[in-house]
Short mmCIF file of C-alpha atoms and ligand atoms in Angstrom, two decimals:
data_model
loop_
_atom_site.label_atom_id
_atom_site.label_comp_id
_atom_site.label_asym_id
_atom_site.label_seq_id
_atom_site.Cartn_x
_atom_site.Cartn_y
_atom_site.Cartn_z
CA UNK A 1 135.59 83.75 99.98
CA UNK A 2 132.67 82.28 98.24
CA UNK A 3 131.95 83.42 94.52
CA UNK A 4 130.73 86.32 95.45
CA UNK A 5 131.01 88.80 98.10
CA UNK A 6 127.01 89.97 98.04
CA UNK A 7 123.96 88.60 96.43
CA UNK A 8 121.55 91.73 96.34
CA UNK A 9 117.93 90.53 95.56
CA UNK A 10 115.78 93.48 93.60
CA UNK A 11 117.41 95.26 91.49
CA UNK A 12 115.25 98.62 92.40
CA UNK A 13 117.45 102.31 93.63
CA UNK A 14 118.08 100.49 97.70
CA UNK A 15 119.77 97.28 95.79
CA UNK A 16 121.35 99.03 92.97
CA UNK A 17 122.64 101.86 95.02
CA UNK A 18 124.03 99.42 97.45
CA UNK A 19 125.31 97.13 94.53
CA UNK A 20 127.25 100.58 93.05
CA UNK A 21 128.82 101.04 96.61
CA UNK A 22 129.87 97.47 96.72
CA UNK A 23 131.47 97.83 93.42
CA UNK A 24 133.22 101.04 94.24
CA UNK A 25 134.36 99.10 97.33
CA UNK A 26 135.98 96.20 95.64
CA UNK A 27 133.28 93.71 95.88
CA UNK A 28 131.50 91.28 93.74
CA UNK A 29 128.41 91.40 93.50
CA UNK A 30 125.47 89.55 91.88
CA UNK A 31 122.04 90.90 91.49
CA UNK A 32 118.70 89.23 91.43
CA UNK A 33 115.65 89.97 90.44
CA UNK A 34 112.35 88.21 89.35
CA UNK A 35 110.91 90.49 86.95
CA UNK A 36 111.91 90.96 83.61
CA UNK A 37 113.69 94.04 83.76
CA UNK A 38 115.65 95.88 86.88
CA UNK A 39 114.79 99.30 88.01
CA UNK A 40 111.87 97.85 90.15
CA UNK A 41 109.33 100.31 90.68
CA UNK A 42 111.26 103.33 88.95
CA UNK A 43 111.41 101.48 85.74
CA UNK A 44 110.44 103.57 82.38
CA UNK A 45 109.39 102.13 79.38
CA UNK A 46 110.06 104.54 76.23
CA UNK A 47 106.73 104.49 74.12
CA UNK A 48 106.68 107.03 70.99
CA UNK A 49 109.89 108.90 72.86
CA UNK A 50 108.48 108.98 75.76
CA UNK A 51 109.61 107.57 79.08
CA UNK A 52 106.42 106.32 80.37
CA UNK A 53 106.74 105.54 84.26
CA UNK A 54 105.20 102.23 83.93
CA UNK A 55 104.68 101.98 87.65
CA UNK A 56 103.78 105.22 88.46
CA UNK A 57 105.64 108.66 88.67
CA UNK A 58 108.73 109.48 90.03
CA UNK A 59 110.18 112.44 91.27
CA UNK A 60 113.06 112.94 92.58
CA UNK A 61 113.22 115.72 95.46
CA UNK A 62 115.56 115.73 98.62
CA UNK A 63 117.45 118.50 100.62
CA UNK A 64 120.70 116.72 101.03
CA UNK A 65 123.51 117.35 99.20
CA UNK A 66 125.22 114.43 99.57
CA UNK A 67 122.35 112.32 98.04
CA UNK A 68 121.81 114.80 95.23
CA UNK A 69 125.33 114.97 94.44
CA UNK A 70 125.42 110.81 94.82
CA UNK A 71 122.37 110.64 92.12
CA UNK A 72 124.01 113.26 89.80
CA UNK A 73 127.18 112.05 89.69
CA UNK A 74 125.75 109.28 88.17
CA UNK A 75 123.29 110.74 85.89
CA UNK A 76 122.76 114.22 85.26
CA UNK A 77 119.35 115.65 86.38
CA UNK A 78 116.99 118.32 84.87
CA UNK A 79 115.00 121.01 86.14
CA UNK A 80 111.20 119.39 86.52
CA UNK A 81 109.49 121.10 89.39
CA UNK A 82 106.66 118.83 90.09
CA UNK A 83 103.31 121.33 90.57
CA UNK A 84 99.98 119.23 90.42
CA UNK A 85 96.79 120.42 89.87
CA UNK A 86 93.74 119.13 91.57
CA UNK A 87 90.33 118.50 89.63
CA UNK A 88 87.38 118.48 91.86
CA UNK A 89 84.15 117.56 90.03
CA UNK A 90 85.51 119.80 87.16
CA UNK A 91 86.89 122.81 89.05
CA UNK A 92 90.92 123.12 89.01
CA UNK A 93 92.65 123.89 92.23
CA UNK A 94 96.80 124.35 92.16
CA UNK A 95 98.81 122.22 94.67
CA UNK A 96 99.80 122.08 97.31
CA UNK A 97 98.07 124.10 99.35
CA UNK A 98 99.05 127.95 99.08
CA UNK A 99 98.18 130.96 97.99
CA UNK A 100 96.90 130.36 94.71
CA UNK A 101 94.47 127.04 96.00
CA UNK A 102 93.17 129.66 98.67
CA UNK A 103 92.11 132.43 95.79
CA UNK A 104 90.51 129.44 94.33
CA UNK A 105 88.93 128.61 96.92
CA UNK A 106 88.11 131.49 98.72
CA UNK A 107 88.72 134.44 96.47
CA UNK A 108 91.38 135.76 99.45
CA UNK A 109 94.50 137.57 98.36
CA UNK A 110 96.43 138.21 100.53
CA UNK A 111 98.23 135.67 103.41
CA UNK A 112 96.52 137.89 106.18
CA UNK A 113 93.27 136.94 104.45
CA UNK A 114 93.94 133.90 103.90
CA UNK A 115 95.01 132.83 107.46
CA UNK A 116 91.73 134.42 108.77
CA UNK A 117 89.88 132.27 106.39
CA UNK A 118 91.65 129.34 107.53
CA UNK A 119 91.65 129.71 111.18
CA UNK A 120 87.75 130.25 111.01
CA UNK A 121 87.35 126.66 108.60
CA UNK A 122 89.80 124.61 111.15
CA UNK A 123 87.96 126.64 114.59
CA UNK A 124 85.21 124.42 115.25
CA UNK A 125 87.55 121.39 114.90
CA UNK A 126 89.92 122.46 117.07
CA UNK A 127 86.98 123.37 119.44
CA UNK A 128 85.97 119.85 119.24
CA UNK A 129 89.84 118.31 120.05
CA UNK A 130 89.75 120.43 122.91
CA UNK A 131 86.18 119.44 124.75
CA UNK A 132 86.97 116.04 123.79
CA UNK A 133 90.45 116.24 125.26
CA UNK A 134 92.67 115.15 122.05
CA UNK A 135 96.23 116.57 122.30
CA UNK A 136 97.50 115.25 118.93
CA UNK A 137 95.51 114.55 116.03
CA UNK A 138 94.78 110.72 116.18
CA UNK A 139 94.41 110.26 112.43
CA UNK A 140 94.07 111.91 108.62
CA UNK A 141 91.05 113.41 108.65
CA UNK A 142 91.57 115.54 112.35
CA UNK A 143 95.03 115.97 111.23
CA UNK A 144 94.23 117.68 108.03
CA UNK A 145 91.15 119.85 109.44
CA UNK A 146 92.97 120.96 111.70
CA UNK A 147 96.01 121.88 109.68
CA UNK A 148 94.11 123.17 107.05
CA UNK A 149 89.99 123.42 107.64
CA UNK A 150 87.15 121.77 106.31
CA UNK A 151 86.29 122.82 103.14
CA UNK A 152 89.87 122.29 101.82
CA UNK A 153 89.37 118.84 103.12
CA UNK A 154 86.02 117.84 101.59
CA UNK A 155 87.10 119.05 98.08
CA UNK A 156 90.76 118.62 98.00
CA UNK A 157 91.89 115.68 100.46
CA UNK A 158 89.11 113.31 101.83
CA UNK A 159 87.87 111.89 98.42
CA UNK A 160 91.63 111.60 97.10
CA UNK A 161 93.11 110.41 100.23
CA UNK A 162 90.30 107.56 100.61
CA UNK A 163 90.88 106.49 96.68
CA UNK A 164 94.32 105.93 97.61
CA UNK A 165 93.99 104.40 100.69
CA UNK A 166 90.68 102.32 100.68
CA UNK A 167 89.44 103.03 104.29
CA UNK A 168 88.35 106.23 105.65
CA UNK A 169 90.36 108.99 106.34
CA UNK A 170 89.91 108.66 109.91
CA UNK A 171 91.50 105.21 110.13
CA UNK A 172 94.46 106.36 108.08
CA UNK A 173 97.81 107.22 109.90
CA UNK A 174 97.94 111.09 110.08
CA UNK A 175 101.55 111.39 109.53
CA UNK A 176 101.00 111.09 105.30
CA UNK A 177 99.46 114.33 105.10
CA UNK A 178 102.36 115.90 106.88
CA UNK A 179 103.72 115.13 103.60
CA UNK A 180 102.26 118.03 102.29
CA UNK A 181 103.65 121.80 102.29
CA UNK A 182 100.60 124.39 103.70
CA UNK A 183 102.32 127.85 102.21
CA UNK A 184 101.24 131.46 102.33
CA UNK A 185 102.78 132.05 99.27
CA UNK A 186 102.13 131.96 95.83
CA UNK A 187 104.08 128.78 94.61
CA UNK A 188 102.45 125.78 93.39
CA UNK A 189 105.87 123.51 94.24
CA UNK A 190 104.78 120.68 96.13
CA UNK A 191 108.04 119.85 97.67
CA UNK A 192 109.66 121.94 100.01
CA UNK A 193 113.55 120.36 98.95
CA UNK A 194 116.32 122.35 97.62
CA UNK A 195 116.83 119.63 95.29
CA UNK A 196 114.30 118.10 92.56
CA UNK A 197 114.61 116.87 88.97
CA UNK A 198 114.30 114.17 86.53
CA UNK A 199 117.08 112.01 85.28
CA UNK A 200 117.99 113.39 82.05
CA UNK A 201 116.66 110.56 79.37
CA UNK A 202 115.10 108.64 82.30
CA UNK A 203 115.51 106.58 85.46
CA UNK A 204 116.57 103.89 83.16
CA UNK A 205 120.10 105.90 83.18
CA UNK A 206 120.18 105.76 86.65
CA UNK A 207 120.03 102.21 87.70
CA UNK A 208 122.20 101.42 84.31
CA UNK A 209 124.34 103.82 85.59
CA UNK A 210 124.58 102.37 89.11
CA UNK A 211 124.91 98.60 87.56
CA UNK A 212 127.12 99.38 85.59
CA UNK A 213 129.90 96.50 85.32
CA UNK A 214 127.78 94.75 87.90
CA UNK A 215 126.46 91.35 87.37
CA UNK A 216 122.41 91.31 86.98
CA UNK A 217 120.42 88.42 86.24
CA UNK A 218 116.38 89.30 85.78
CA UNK A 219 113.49 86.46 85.55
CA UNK A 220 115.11 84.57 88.43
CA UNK A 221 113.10 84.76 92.12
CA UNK A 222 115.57 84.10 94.77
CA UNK A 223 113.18 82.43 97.65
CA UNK A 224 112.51 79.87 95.15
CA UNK A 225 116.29 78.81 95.32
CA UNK A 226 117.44 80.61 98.39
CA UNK A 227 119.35 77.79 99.69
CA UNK A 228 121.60 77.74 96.17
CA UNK A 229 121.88 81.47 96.18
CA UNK A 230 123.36 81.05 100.06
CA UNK A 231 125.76 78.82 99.36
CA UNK A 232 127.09 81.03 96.77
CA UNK A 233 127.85 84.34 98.71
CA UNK A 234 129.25 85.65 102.01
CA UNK A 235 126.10 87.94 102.72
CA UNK A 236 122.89 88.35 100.78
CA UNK A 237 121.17 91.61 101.08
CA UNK A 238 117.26 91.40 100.87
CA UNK A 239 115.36 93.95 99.31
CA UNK A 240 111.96 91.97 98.38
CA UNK A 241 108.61 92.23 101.05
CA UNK A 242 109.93 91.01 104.43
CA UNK A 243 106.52 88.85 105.22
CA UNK A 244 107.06 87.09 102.16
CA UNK A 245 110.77 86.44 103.28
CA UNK A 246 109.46 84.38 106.54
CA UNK A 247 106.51 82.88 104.22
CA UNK A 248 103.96 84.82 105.60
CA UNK A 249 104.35 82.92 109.31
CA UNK A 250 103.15 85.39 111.40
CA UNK A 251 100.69 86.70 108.81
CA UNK A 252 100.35 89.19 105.35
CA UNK A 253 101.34 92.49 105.76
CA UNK A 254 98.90 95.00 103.94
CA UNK A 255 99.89 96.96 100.73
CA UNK A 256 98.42 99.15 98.48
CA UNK A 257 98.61 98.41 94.73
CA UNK A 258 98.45 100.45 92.10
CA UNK A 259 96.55 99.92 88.46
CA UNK A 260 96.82 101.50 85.13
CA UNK A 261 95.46 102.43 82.22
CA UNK A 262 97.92 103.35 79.83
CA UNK A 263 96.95 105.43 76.45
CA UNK A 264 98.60 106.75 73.52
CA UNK A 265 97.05 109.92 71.98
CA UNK A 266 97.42 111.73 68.56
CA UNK A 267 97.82 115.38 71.09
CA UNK A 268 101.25 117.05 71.62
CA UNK A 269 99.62 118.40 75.00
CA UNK A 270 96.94 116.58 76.33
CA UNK A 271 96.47 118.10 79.94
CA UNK A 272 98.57 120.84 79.92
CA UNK A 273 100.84 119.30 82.85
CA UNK A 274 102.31 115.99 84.20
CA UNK A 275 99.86 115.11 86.76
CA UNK A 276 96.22 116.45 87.62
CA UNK A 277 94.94 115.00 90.81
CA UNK A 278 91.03 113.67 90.67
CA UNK A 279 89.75 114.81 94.01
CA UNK A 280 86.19 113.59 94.42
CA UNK A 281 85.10 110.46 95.19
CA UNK A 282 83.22 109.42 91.79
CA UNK A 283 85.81 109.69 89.97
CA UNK A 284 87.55 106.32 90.05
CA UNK A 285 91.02 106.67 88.98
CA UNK A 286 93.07 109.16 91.62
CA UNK A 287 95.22 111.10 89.17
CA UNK A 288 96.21 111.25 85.18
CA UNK A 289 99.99 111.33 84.67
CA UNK A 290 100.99 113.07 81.32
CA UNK A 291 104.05 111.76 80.61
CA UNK A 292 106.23 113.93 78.71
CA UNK A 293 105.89 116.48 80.97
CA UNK A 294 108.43 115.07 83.25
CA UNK A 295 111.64 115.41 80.70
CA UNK A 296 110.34 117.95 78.00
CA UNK A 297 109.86 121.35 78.41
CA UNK A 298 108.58 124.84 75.87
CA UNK A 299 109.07 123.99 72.75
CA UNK A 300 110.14 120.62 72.86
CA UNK A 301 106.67 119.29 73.95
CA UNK A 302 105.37 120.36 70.43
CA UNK A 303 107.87 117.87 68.68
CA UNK A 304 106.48 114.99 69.40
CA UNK A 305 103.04 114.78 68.16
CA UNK A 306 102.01 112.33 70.41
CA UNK A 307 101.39 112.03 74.14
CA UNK A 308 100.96 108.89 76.59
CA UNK A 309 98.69 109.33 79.54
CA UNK A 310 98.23 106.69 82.36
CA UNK A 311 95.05 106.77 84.80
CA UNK A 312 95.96 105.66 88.03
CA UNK A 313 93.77 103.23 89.99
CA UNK A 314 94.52 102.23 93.72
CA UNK A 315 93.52 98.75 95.19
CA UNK A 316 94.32 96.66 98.11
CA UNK A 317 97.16 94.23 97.34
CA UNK A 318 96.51 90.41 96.66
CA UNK A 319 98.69 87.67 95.94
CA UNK A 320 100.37 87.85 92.25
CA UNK A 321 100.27 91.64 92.71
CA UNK A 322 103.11 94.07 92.92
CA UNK A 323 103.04 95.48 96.79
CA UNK A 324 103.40 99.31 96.03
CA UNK A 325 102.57 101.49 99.38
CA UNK A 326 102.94 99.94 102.91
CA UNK A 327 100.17 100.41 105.10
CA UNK A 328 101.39 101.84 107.86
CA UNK A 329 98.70 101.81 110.50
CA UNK A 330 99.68 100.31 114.14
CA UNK A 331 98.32 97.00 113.49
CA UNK A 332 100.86 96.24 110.27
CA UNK A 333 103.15 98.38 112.09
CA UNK A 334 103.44 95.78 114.89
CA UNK A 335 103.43 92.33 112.45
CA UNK A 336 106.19 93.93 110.83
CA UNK A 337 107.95 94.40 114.47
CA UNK A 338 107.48 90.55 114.70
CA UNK A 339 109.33 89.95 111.43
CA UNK A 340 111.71 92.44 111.85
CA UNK A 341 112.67 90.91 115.29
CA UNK A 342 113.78 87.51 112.82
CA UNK A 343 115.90 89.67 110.45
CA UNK A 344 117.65 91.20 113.12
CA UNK A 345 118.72 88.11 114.02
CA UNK A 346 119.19 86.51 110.74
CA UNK A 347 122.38 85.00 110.24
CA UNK A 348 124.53 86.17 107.03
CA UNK A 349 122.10 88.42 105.66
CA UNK A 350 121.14 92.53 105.48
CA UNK A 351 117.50 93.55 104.75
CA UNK A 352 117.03 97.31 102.98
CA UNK A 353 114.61 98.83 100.84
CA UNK A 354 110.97 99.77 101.21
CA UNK A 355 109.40 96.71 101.30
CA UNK A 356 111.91 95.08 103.71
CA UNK A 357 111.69 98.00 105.80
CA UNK A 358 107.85 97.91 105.07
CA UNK A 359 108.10 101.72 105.18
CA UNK A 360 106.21 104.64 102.88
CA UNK A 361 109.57 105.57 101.74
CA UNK A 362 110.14 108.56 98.92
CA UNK A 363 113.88 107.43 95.95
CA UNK A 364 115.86 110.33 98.35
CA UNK A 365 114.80 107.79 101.57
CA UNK A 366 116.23 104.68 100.19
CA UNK A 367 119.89 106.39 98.70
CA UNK A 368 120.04 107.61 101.97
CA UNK A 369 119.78 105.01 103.51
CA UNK A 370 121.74 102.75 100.88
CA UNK A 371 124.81 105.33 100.89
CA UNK A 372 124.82 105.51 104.80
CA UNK A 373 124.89 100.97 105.13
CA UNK A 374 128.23 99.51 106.14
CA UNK A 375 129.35 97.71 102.83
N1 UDP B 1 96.85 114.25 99.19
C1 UDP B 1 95.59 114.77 99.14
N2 UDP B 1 95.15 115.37 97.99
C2 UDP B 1 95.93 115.46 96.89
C3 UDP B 1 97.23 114.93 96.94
C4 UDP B 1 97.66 114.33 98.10
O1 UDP B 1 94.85 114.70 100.11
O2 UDP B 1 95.46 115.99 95.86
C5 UDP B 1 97.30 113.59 100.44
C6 UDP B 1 96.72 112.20 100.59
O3 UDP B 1 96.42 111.99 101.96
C7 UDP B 1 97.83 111.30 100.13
C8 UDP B 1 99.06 112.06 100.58
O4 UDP B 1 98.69 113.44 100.48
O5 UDP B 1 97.73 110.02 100.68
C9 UDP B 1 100.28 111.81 99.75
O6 UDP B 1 99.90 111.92 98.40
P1 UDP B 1 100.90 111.93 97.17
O7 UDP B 1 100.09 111.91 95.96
O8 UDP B 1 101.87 113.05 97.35
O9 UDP B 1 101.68 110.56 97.42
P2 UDP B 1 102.55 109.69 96.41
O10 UDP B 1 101.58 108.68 95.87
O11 UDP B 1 103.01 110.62 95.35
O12 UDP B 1 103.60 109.08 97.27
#
């Protein structure tokens, strides 16, 4: 044996999840990773008392047990129900779409009404598919007009969607708004899981949890001494941006990247709810997350006087950034066949994690996948 059975590079949930499993299994196990801190993307930084998700929010949501059960047995989780609201030049519309967005909306009250409504917004669409001979929506914008009709679209996905994205919503895969729960209820949850929550005192407590008793070194970036870190362990498992792995050979994989603008203000309550989605296109940020909404609830919201907001701003992904959302159109979809074709051949090492996997991948994905990985 060399000194250690795994070197896991990234120290986000697929590498520390893995690393716990490794552990559990009688393995040693060194972790990498080149920022300063581990966690990765899930990573809170506590400002004031609050644990401000410095690289965006996190919720946790799945419908399997065995994942919820994995997570909690690690750290206990509370009871946050994630329900954004959507501001659309100023008017507020609850999310996602149900029964309350279509009163908004529409003014209709009851689901009867409120399917009429809808069938006559998506009609004409659908009409259209038909003459034209399209089967299956081909992208976003026919996807979402006909799940869910036009003016629902204009106000509450097109501007959003194309913030986030940066290309029009007709030359964006169709299979992220599936994401999204249409309801004829009255329930502003936006996940459809049995399970959802917060880590109680933050998803720092998780990955310590999960690394605990584990070797971790941060500030060290592994393709800069791969060859060292090879010698010194019977299998490395990758969790870092697979294109970057083969030095870009065959070409850069796109990303989204996120942006923010954090603030501290003297409020208790500042928006009255964790995230409000900006809708319209003018509006350059795509949401505000409030913070404290995610781990404090009644009264407890009061006790701290203050409140940190962040404005979220999307861009496309250049070098020096942190890669955030794969871009999973066909034409990335078939470089990262190309690389992926290496790594299955790669000799000595596994590849796991969202940006090895170049996949839009939600925390309950990558345990998953990280508890279901021959160790
Ligand atoms: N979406 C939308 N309007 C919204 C929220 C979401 O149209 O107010 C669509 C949009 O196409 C987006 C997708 O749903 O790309 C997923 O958005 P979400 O904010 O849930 O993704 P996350 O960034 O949280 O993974």
């Amino acid at each position: 044996m060399k000194e250690y059975h795994y070197i896991i590079v990234g120290a986000g949930l697929y590498g520390a999840t893995f690393a716990h499993r490794a552990k559990q299994a009688g393995k040693i196990s060194l972790v990498l990773d080149r920022r300063p801190h581990i966690g990765g993307n899930i990573y809170c930084e506590n400002i004031e008392g609050i644990n401000v998700h410095k690289y965006g929010a996190h919720i946790f949501h799945t419908s399997n047990k065995k994942v919820w059960d994995f997570v909690n047995s690690i750290v206990e989780f509370n009871r946050y129900t994630n329900s954004p609201v959507a501001n659309y030049k100023g008017e507020y519309f609850n999310l996602p779409f149900n029964m309350n967005t279509f009163y908004q909306m529409w003014g209709t009250k009851t689901p009867a009404e409120a399917k009429a409504k809808i069938d006559e917004q998506k009609a004409d669409a659908i009409a259209k598919m038909m003459a034209e001979g399209i089967e299956e929506p081909r992208n976003l914008e026919e996807q979402a007009i006909a799940l869910i009709g036009n003016d629902i679209y204009e106000k509450l996905i097109k501007g959003y969607t194309e913030k986030q994205w940066g290309r029009p919503c007709s030359q964006i895969p169709a299979f992220i708004i599936k994401r999204l729960p249409v309801r004829f209820i009255y329930d502003n949850n936006y996940f459809n899981d049995k399970y959802q929550g917060i880590p109680i005192g933050g998803y720092n407590k998780l990955i310590e949890g999960l690394l605990e008793g584990i070797e971790v070194k941060c500030n060290v970036d592994f393709l800069k001494e791969k060859e060292k870190y090879e010698q010194m362990a019977d299998k490395i498992l990758y969790t870092g941006a697979i294109d970057e792995f083969y030095d870009f050979r065959f070409g850069k994989l796109a990303y989204r990247t996120i942006s923010f603008e954090h603030e501290l203000y003297e409020a208790s309550n500042w928006q009255g709810n964790a995230v409000v989605n900006y809708t319209d296109a003018d509006i350059p940020y795509t949401r505000i997350i409030e913070h404290k909404h995610f781990e404090m609830f009644g009264d407890e919201i009061e006790r701290i006087s203050k409140t940190v907001i962040s404005k979220e701003y999307s861009t496309e992904w250049k070098d020096g950034m942190e890669p955030y959302y794969p871009i999973n159109d066909e034409e990335n979809n078939s470089l990262y066949m190309k690389y992926k074709a290496l790594a299955d051949k790669e000799e000595g090492y596994l590849f796991g994690g969202r940006l090895a996997d170049y996949k839009y991948y939600d925390m309950h994905n990558i345990v998953e996948k990280a508890l279901n990985v021959e160790i």
